[in-house]
Amino acid sequence: MVIKNTTTYTDKTLEKAAIASNYNNETYKKKKLLFNFAGLTSGMVMVSIMARNFAANESINMIAVILFGVICIGCLFIGMYYLDKNKQISFREKYSFKVGQTFYYEIDSENIEVKKATDDKVNIVHWQDIKFLSEDKDNIYLFSGEYEWEVLSKEGFTSCTDKDLKQLYKAILWEKSTKG
């Protein structure tokens, strides 16, 4: 069975690929968790200081409130915005040349053949190099590394469907795991 797909890359494709690349990235997940936890904790400490001072009718220790407020805002900014935006910027710098280009994919149980519409050169990606598959409502992403990936549009399948590709991936993954 040969699965065929035609995908045209857009700016949105790059953004979604950057997000999808983080699904299995443990370092990213740990950093995001750490920064969000630190931001929320310092925010709670700030509110706690203010509540205690109000309850005791004491003057508010503004230095501590401002310090924990700044830490809260900084950590939450990094954890909720900057880590994702930084990855999108990296993807845009490395892969902006792909925007507007159309790629043809022929996929079988051995390889993934990738061909640009503008030339006849065929790049071959071996299934053993694929680290993980990710998907959203529009695309399927095949990652062979943090910054090495292929995107297949779910609407671009000309033979077979995206479900057939996912079944093939599961079969190959199972085969890899049984071989050791």
XYZ file of N, CA, C and O in Angstrom:
720
model
N 0.842 -1.170 0.000
C 0.000 0.000 0.000
C 0.893 1.241 0.000
O 1.806 1.378 0.811
N 0.638 2.158 -0.904
C 1.363 3.415 -0.976
C 0.379 4.541 -0.669
O -0.657 4.667 -1.307
N 0.736 5.328 0.334
C -0.087 6.465 0.732
C 0.498 7.696 0.065
O 1.698 7.961 0.168
N -0.352 8.447 -0.625
C 0.114 9.646 -1.316
C -0.549 10.877 -0.708
O -1.717 10.844 -0.325
N 0.250 11.947 -0.642
C -0.241 13.180 -0.042
C 0.407 14.362 -0.733
O 1.566 14.307 -1.131
N -0.347 15.450 -0.847
C 0.150 16.709 -1.366
C -0.119 17.770 -0.301
O -1.258 17.932 0.134
N 0.923 18.464 0.115
C 0.783 19.472 1.166
C 1.481 20.759 0.744
O 2.622 20.727 0.301
N 0.783 21.877 0.894
C 1.359 23.188 0.663
C 1.586 23.846 2.015
O 0.668 23.963 2.819
N 2.818 24.237 2.275
C 3.175 24.848 3.557
C 2.720 26.304 3.602
O 2.852 27.031 2.625
N 2.215 26.710 4.754
C 1.802 28.090 4.996
C 2.458 28.580 6.292
O 3.098 27.805 6.999
N 2.274 29.851 6.598
C 2.773 30.380 7.874
C 2.130 29.641 9.038
O 2.777 29.349 10.042
N 0.861 29.325 8.895
C 0.135 28.611 9.955
C 0.718 27.214 10.146
O 0.768 26.710 11.266
N 1.177 26.595 9.068
C 1.798 25.273 9.156
C 3.038 25.330 10.044
O 3.238 24.455 10.887
N 3.857 26.365 9.875
C 5.060 26.512 10.699
C 4.701 26.718 12.170
O 5.320 26.130 13.053
N 3.699 27.558 12.434
C 3.280 27.801 13.816
C 2.797 26.515 14.473
O 3.165 26.201 15.604
N 1.966 25.781 13.757
C 1.419 24.541 14.318
C 2.495 23.477 14.489
O 2.461 22.701 15.438
N 3.467 23.429 13.581
C 4.563 22.462 13.711
C 5.423 22.788 14.934
O 5.876 21.884 15.636
N 5.637 24.075 15.200
C 6.404 24.478 16.379
C 5.700 24.033 17.653
O 6.330 23.535 18.586
N 4.401 24.187 17.684
C 3.618 23.754 18.848
C 3.654 22.239 18.967
O 3.871 21.687 20.049
N 3.459 21.550 17.853
C 3.435 20.084 17.875
C 4.785 19.500 18.277
O 4.843 18.436 18.890
N 5.876 20.188 17.964
C 7.197 19.668 18.309
C 7.412 19.608 19.819
O 8.275 18.882 20.292
N 6.623 20.352 20.562
C 6.762 20.366 22.018
C 5.996 19.241 22.703
O 6.161 19.038 23.901
N 5.158 18.519 21.991
C 4.339 17.478 22.614
C 5.189 16.412 23.297
O 4.833 15.925 24.350
N 6.306 16.047 22.708
C 7.171 15.011 23.278
C 8.489 15.567 23.793
O 9.413 14.818 24.045
N 8.581 16.863 23.945
C 9.817 17.501 24.382
C 9.791 17.648 25.902
O 9.170 18.556 26.446
N 10.488 16.757 26.582
C 10.472 16.742 28.051
C 11.119 17.987 28.656
O 10.656 18.496 29.671
N 12.183 18.494 28.035
C 12.844 19.699 28.546
C 11.885 20.879 28.503
O 11.774 21.642 29.463
N 11.183 21.023 27.385
C 10.199 22.097 27.246
C 9.113 21.974 28.316
O 8.756 22.953 28.966
N 8.601 20.766 28.499
C 7.534 20.561 29.484
C 8.002 20.900 30.892
O 7.268 21.525 31.667
N 9.237 20.502 31.233
C 9.763 20.795 32.564
C 9.959 22.294 32.770
O 9.623 22.830 33.827
N 10.507 22.970 31.759
C 10.693 24.416 31.873
C 9.358 25.131 32.018
O 9.210 26.030 32.843
N 8.402 24.734 31.196
C 7.080 25.371 31.245
C 6.439 25.150 32.608
O 5.903 26.086 33.215
N 6.503 23.932 33.115
C 5.944 23.623 34.427
C 6.659 24.414 35.519
O 6.007 24.992 36.404
N 7.972 24.466 35.468
C 8.752 25.174 36.480
C 8.421 26.666 36.499
O 8.165 27.236 37.565
N 8.424 27.305 35.339
C 8.143 28.740 35.294
C 6.702 29.042 35.711
O 6.453 30.010 36.435
N 5.753 28.247 35.253
C 4.364 28.488 35.646
C 4.169 28.256 37.134
O 3.469 29.020 37.811
N 4.782 27.217 37.673
C 4.678 26.942 39.109
C 5.301 28.082 39.923
O 4.709 28.556 40.898
N 6.490 28.528 39.516
C 7.155 29.624 40.234
C 6.329 30.905 40.158
O 6.205 31.630 41.151
N 5.749 31.171 38.992
C 4.920 32.370 38.844
C 3.677 32.324 39.706
O 3.333 33.299 40.387
N 2.989 31.191 39.696
C 1.773 31.065 40.504
C 2.102 31.092 42.001
O 1.381 31.709 42.791
N 3.173 30.432 42.391
C 3.563 30.417 43.810
C 3.906 31.825 44.291
O 3.456 32.247 45.365
N 4.702 32.553 43.518
C 5.058 33.911 43.950
C 3.832 34.824 43.943
O 3.715 35.704 44.795
N 2.893 34.594 43.044
C 1.636 35.357 43.060
C 0.831 35.069 44.313
O 0.257 35.979 44.925
N 0.800 33.796 44.719
C 0.072 33.444 45.939
C 0.762 34.018 47.178
O 0.090 34.460 48.115
N 2.085 34.026 47.192
C 2.818 34.616 48.318
C 2.519 36.112 48.402
O 2.285 36.661 49.489
N 2.489 36.788 47.266
C 2.185 38.215 47.231
C 0.799 38.495 47.819
O 0.634 39.369 48.674
N -0.184 37.738 47.388
C -1.545 37.901 47.899
C -1.594 37.562 49.384
O -2.280 38.239 50.170
N -0.868 36.553 49.805
C -0.830 36.163 51.220
C -0.266 37.281 52.090
O -0.807 37.581 53.164
N 0.807 37.908 51.642
C 1.399 39.023 52.388
C 0.392 40.161 52.522
O 0.197 40.727 53.604
N -0.271 40.479 51.413
C -1.257 41.563 51.448
C -2.423 41.215 52.364
O -2.870 42.059 53.154
N -2.912 39.981 52.313
C -4.062 39.575 53.145
C -3.701 39.593 54.629
O -4.495 40.048 55.460
N -2.525 39.105 54.964
C -2.103 39.114 56.378
C -1.984 40.539 56.910
O -2.375 40.830 58.036
N -1.418 41.410 56.117
C -1.257 42.797 56.558
C -2.605 43.502 56.692
O -2.806 44.284 57.610
N -3.543 43.223 55.794
C -4.877 43.811 55.910
C -5.596 43.276 57.143
O -6.248 44.027 57.862
N -5.477 41.958 57.379
C -6.163 41.345 58.519
C -5.603 41.840 59.846
O -6.339 41.978 60.825
N -4.335 42.128 59.901
C -3.705 42.575 61.144
C -3.697 44.101 61.259
O -3.151 44.639 62.207
N -4.305 44.784 60.300
C -4.333 46.245 60.262
C -2.933 46.843 60.340
O -2.695 47.850 61.004
N -2.004 46.196 59.685
C -0.633 46.694 59.629
C -0.403 47.336 58.265
O -1.162 47.127 57.325
N 0.665 48.087 58.175
C 0.999 48.651 56.868
C 1.567 47.528 55.985
O 2.223 46.616 56.471
N 1.294 47.632 54.711
C 1.716 46.594 53.766
C 3.203 46.752 53.469
O 3.690 47.857 53.238
N 3.911 45.654 53.500
C 5.328 45.645 53.146
C 5.408 45.710 51.618
O 5.401 44.693 50.931
N 5.475 46.924 51.088
C 5.407 47.135 49.640
C 6.594 46.526 48.897
O 6.442 46.064 47.776
N 7.746 46.506 49.515
C 8.925 45.939 48.843
C 8.697 44.455 48.568
O 8.951 43.975 47.455
N 8.195 43.718 49.556
C 7.943 42.292 49.375
C 6.824 42.061 48.359
O 6.919 41.169 47.505
N 5.770 42.870 48.416
C 4.655 42.731 47.474
C 5.130 42.988 46.053
O 4.827 42.218 45.134
N 5.894 44.054 45.861
C 6.397 44.377 44.517
C 7.365 43.303 44.031
O 7.291 42.871 42.879
N 8.253 42.845 44.911
C 9.210 41.802 44.539
C 8.492 40.536 44.071
O 8.777 40.012 42.983
N 7.541 40.048 44.876
C 6.822 38.833 44.477
C 5.919 39.067 43.272
O 5.711 38.169 42.458
N 5.410 40.268 43.119
C 4.607 40.602 41.942
C 5.428 40.562 40.664
O 4.999 40.028 39.643
N 6.634 41.126 40.733
C 7.518 41.124 39.555
C 7.949 39.692 39.214
O 7.974 39.301 38.038
N 8.289 38.915 40.233
C 8.662 37.514 39.994
C 7.493 36.763 39.369
O 7.669 36.003 38.408
N 6.296 36.988 39.887
C 5.089 36.338 39.358
C 4.892 36.674 37.885
O 4.730 35.783 37.047
N 4.918 37.961 37.575
C 4.699 38.400 36.184
C 5.802 37.863 35.277
O 5.529 37.351 34.184
N 7.059 37.949 35.705
C 8.174 37.471 34.880
C 8.099 35.982 34.588
O 8.237 35.549 33.446
N 7.864 35.195 35.638
C 7.804 33.737 35.450
C 6.603 33.323 34.602
O 6.721 32.458 33.731
N 5.451 33.927 34.848
C 4.272 33.575 34.045
C 4.431 34.017 32.597
O 3.998 33.325 31.680
N 5.085 35.150 32.362
C 5.353 35.590 30.998
C 6.226 34.568 30.269
O 5.935 34.166 29.141
N 7.291 34.141 30.935
C 8.192 33.164 30.313
C 7.472 31.837 30.093
O 7.535 31.251 29.015
N 6.764 31.353 31.112
C 6.119 30.044 31.028
C 4.941 29.983 30.086
O 4.698 28.966 29.439
N 4.182 31.057 29.984
C 2.960 31.010 29.166
C 3.132 31.605 27.775
O 2.342 31.306 26.883
N 4.131 32.436 27.583
C 4.259 33.108 26.296
C 5.619 32.888 25.640
O 5.707 32.399 24.517
N 6.681 33.238 26.339
C 8.002 33.296 25.721
C 8.505 31.949 25.216
O 9.074 31.871 24.129
N 8.325 30.875 25.997
C 8.826 29.568 25.553
C 8.186 29.156 24.229
O 8.862 28.650 23.338
N 6.883 29.388 24.083
C 6.196 29.042 22.833
C 6.602 29.974 21.697
O 6.845 29.539 20.578
N 6.662 31.261 21.985
C 7.012 32.240 20.958
C 8.442 32.032 20.476
O 8.724 32.138 19.282
N 9.349 31.705 21.386
C 10.731 31.453 21.022
C 10.838 30.279 20.059
O 11.604 30.311 19.095
N 10.077 29.221 20.311
C 10.091 28.048 19.426
C 9.538 28.418 18.052
O 10.066 28.003 17.027
N 8.473 29.227 18.016
C 7.906 29.643 16.737
C 8.888 30.499 15.949
O 8.998 30.359 14.733
N 9.617 31.350 16.642
C 10.626 32.182 15.964
C 11.735 31.298 15.397
O 12.171 31.496 14.264
N 12.169 30.309 16.163
C 13.201 29.385 15.679
C 12.730 28.641 14.438
O 13.481 28.503 13.464
N 11.486 28.159 14.470
C 10.947 27.455 13.307
C 10.866 28.393 12.112
O 11.177 28.009 10.990
N 10.428 29.608 12.327
C 10.288 30.557 11.220
C 11.658 30.866 10.610
O 11.798 30.926 9.389
N 12.688 31.037 11.449
C 14.032 31.315 10.936
C 14.569 30.152 10.116
O 15.187 30.351 9.077
N 14.336 28.924 10.590
C 14.896 27.761 9.910
C 14.092 27.332 8.687
O 14.657 26.793 7.735
N 12.778 27.536 8.715
C 11.930 26.924 7.688
C 11.051 27.891 6.925
O 10.134 27.466 6.231
N 11.311 29.176 6.997
C 10.469 30.126 6.266
C 10.544 29.900 4.756
O 9.612 30.229 4.029
N 11.629 29.300 4.292
C 11.764 29.017 2.860
C 10.722 28.014 2.374
O 10.419 27.946 1.185
N 10.153 27.216 3.279
C 9.156 26.219 2.880
C 7.769 26.824 2.649
O 6.934 26.212 1.997
N 7.534 28.018 3.194
C 6.212 28.642 3.075
C 5.898 28.902 1.611
O 6.698 29.451 0.872
N 4.724 28.470 1.191
C 4.289 28.642 -0.192
C 4.687 27.494 -1.105
O 4.223 27.427 -2.245
N 5.528 26.598 -0.635
C 5.953 25.478 -1.467
C 5.026 24.284 -1.283
O 4.473 24.063 -0.210
N 4.893 23.526 -2.331
C 4.079 22.311 -2.300
C 5.003 21.103 -2.300
O 5.969 21.047 -3.063
N 4.684 20.152 -1.440
C 5.461 18.920 -1.324
C 4.564 17.728 -1.609
O 3.402 17.700 -1.203
N 5.143 16.751 -2.314
C 4.437 15.507 -2.611
C 5.066 14.390 -1.789
O 6.285 14.252 -1.755
N 4.233 13.617 -1.147
C 4.699 12.531 -0.295
C 4.193 11.209 -0.840
O 3.024 11.088 -1.216
N 5.086 10.219 -0.884
C 4.718 8.836 -1.162
C 5.245 8.009 -0.005
O 6.450 7.960 0.237
N 4.322 7.369 0.698
C 4.666 6.704 1.946
C 4.327 5.225 1.831
O 3.209 4.862 1.454
N 5.312 4.381 2.157
C 5.050 2.942 2.246
C 5.628 2.445 3.567
O 6.035 3.241 4.411
N 5.686 1.155 3.751
C 6.125 0.596 5.029
C 7.636 0.726 5.251
O 8.116 0.479 6.345
N 8.385 1.115 4.223
C 9.836 1.241 4.338
C 10.297 2.688 4.485
O 11.126 2.997 5.327
N 9.776 3.576 3.639
C 10.283 4.944 3.542
C 9.162 5.951 3.334
O 8.040 5.595 2.974
N 9.550 7.203 3.500
C 8.699 8.330 3.140
C 9.483 9.116 2.094
O 10.567 9.623 2.379
N 8.953 9.178 0.908
C 9.608 9.929 -0.161
C 8.993 11.318 -0.216
O 7.780 11.470 -0.302
N 9.861 12.322 -0.174
C 9.420 13.712 -0.165
C 9.981 14.390 -1.406
O 11.183 14.340 -1.663
N 9.086 15.026 -2.161
C 9.505 15.695 -3.393
C 8.856 17.072 -3.446
O 7.657 17.204 -3.217
N 9.682 18.089 -3.714
C 9.143 19.442 -3.900
C 8.536 19.542 -5.283
O 9.023 18.932 -6.237
N 7.492 20.346 -5.392
C 6.848 20.539 -6.688
C 7.756 21.278 -7.658
O 7.613 21.136 -8.872
N 8.718 22.039 -7.137
C 9.564 22.868 -8.001
C 10.772 22.150 -8.579
O 11.416 22.671 -9.474
N 11.130 20.966 -8.044
C 12.254 20.229 -8.622
C 12.002 18.726 -8.539
O 11.043 18.276 -7.938
N 12.880 17.959 -9.177
C 12.700 16.506 -9.255
C 13.465 15.747 -8.183
O 13.426 14.526 -8.157
N 14.180 16.451 -7.323
C 14.962 15.791 -6.276
C 14.022 15.144 -5.256
O 13.074 15.750 -4.786
N 14.321 13.897 -4.930
C 13.508 13.155 -3.962
C 14.336 12.937 -2.698
O 15.439 12.403 -2.753
N 13.811 13.395 -1.580
C 14.432 13.132 -0.276
C 13.735 11.934 0.341
O 12.511 11.829 0.290
N 14.519 11.055 0.926
C 13.946 9.856 1.534
C 14.129 9.932 3.042
O 15.238 10.140 3.529
N 13.030 9.762 3.758
C 13.044 9.693 5.213
C 12.708 8.253 5.579
O 11.693 7.722 5.131
N 13.562 7.624 6.359
C 13.338 6.236 6.751
C 12.466 6.199 8.007
O 12.618 7.029 8.901
N 11.590 5.238 8.065
C 10.693 5.129 9.215
C 11.455 4.961 10.528
O 11.006 5.430 11.562
N 12.614 4.294 10.498
C 13.345 4.105 11.755
C 13.853 5.435 12.308
O 14.189 5.530 13.483
N 13.914 6.489 11.470
C 14.347 7.810 11.934
C 13.213 8.614 12.574
O 13.473 9.616 13.244
N 11.983 8.206 12.360
C 10.831 8.940 12.903
C 10.724 8.674 14.395
O 10.619 7.538 14.834
N 10.779 9.755 15.176
C 10.722 9.646 16.639
C 9.286 9.622 17.156
O 8.969 8.883 18.068
N 8.438 10.474 16.582
C 7.041 10.485 16.998
C 6.147 11.138 15.959
O 6.597 11.872 15.098
N 4.884 10.809 16.048
C 3.841 11.358 15.196
C 2.941 12.198 16.081
O 2.619 11.812 17.204
N 2.537 13.335 15.572
C 1.617 14.208 16.293
C 0.602 14.715 15.282
O 0.862 14.705 14.076
N -0.545 15.142 15.777
C -1.546 15.644 14.848
C -2.404 16.709 15.503
O -2.493 16.809 16.723
N -3.022 17.523 14.662
C -4.060 18.440 15.092
C -5.217 18.273 14.109
O -5.235 17.301 13.341
N -6.160 19.188 14.110
C -7.338 18.975 13.266
C -7.041 19.109 11.771
O -7.763 18.564 10.949
N -5.938 19.772 11.414
C -5.628 19.997 10.004
C -4.472 19.168 9.455
O -4.426 18.880 8.270
N -3.509 18.807 10.305
C -2.263 18.213 9.821
C -1.817 17.031 10.670
O -2.212 16.900 11.823
N -0.930 16.243 10.061
C -0.201 15.194 10.772
C 1.279 15.567 10.674
O 1.767 15.941 9.606
N 1.978 15.489 11.805
C 3.385 15.870 11.876
C 4.208 14.631 12.178
O 3.922 13.914 13.121
N 5.239 14.412 11.377
C 6.173 13.312 11.601
C 7.520 13.924 11.965
O 8.124 14.628 11.159
N 7.974 13.668 13.192
C 9.210 14.266 13.682
C 10.313 13.224 13.755
O 10.131 12.162 14.336
N 11.463 13.575 13.167
C 12.647 12.730 13.305
C 13.650 13.381 14.252
O 14.692 12.821 14.534
N 13.333 14.547 14.739
C 14.131 15.283 15.712
C 13.354 16.513 16.117
O 12.255 16.760 15.609
N 13.906 17.296 17.014
C 13.176 18.478 17.480
C 12.917 19.454 16.345
O 11.883 20.107 16.294
N 13.879 19.579 15.420
C 13.722 20.519 14.314
C 13.697 19.824 12.949
O 13.802 20.487 11.936
N 13.571 18.522 12.920
C 13.453 17.795 11.661
C 12.060 17.185 11.603
O 11.723 16.345 12.436
N 11.282 17.589 10.614
C 9.891 17.165 10.591
C 9.317 17.260 9.181
O 9.863 17.926 8.311
N 8.212 16.581 9.013
C 7.418 16.671 7.791
C 5.967 16.882 8.206
O 5.521 16.349 9.219
N 5.261 17.661 7.435
C 3.847 17.933 7.712
C 3.027 17.398 6.549
O 3.344 17.650 5.394
N 1.979 16.651 6.888
C 1.064 16.147 5.872
C -0.327 16.697 6.170
O -0.873 16.473 7.250
N -0.869 17.407 5.218
C -2.214 17.958 5.367
C -3.224 16.828 5.321
O -3.151 15.949 4.459
N -4.175 16.841 6.244
C -5.196 15.787 6.245
C -6.090 15.865 5.013
O -6.622 14.856 4.568
N -6.222 17.052 4.453
C -7.025 17.207 3.239
C -6.248 16.840 1.985
O -6.830 16.711 0.918
N -4.931 16.662 2.100
C -4.089 16.436 0.935
C -3.892 14.988 0.538
O -3.143 14.699 -0.392
N -4.549 14.058 1.211
C -4.361 12.646 0.864
C -5.069 12.348 -0.452
O -6.266 12.579 -0.594
N -4.290 11.831 -1.424
C -4.852 11.509 -2.731
C -5.092 10.010 -2.884
O -5.910 9.604 -3.697
N -4.349 9.213 -2.131
C -4.639 7.782 -2.056
C -4.571 7.403 -0.584
O -3.649 7.816 0.109
N -5.523 6.700 -0.110
C -5.662 6.345 1.299
C -6.059 7.579 2.117
O -6.345 8.630 1.556
N -6.043 7.439 3.432
C -6.481 8.531 4.306
C -5.477 8.729 5.439
O -4.535 7.949 5.588
N -5.734 9.739 6.234
C -4.871 9.979 7.390
C -4.970 8.830 8.392
O -4.002 8.519 9.086
N -6.099 8.161 8.457
C -6.249 7.013 9.355
C -5.340 5.864 8.919
O -4.777 5.166 9.755
N -5.206 5.681 7.608
C -4.298 4.646 7.099
C -2.850 4.963 7.478
O -2.087 4.066 7.841
N -2.472 6.229 7.416
C -1.122 6.630 7.802
C -0.892 6.357 9.288
O 0.152 5.830 9.676
N -1.857 6.690 10.122
C -1.706 6.451 11.564
C -1.639 4.956 11.862
O -0.853 4.529 12.715
N -2.403 4.138 11.143
C -2.329 2.683 11.322
C -0.957 2.161 10.900
O -0.379 1.308 11.573
N -0.446 2.659 9.789
C 0.884 2.265 9.326
C 1.939 2.660 10.364
O 2.827 1.865 10.686
N 1.837 3.861 10.905
C 2.777 4.313 11.932
C 2.720 3.403 13.159
O 3.752 3.004 13.691
N 1.538 3.056 13.602
C 1.399 2.170 14.768
C 1.994 0.792 14.486
O 2.646 0.205 15.338
N 1.777 0.278 13.275
C 2.337 -1.022 12.918
C 3.864 -0.974 12.890
O 4.534 -1.887 13.384
N 4.419 0.088 12.341
C 5.872 0.232 12.282
C 6.435 0.428 13.689
O 7.474 -0.138 14.035
N 5.748 1.203 14.514
C 6.172 1.407 15.898
C 6.157 0.089 16.660
O 7.084 -0.217 17.406
N 5.125 -0.710 16.449
C 5.035 -2.013 17.113
C 6.177 -2.914 16.634
O 6.808 -3.600 17.416
N 6.442 -2.888 15.329
C 7.529 -3.686 14.757
C 8.878 -3.272 15.337
O 9.709 -4.100 15.679
N 9.094 -1.954 15.496
C 10.340 -1.447 16.093
C 10.487 -1.953 17.523
O 11.576 -2.352 17.941
N 9.397 -1.921 18.281
C 9.463 -2.305 19.694
C 9.695 -3.811 19.880
O 10.310 -4.229 20.839
N 9.229 -4.624 18.949
C 9.432 -6.064 19.069
C 10.834 -6.483 18.629
O 11.329 -7.518 19.046
N 11.462 -5.678 17.763
C 12.815 -6.000 17.309
C 13.864 -5.647 18.359
O 14.960 -6.120 18.334
N 13.478 -4.756 19.278
C 14.442 -4.410 20.341
C 14.913 -3.080 20.161
O 15.482 -2.284 20.484
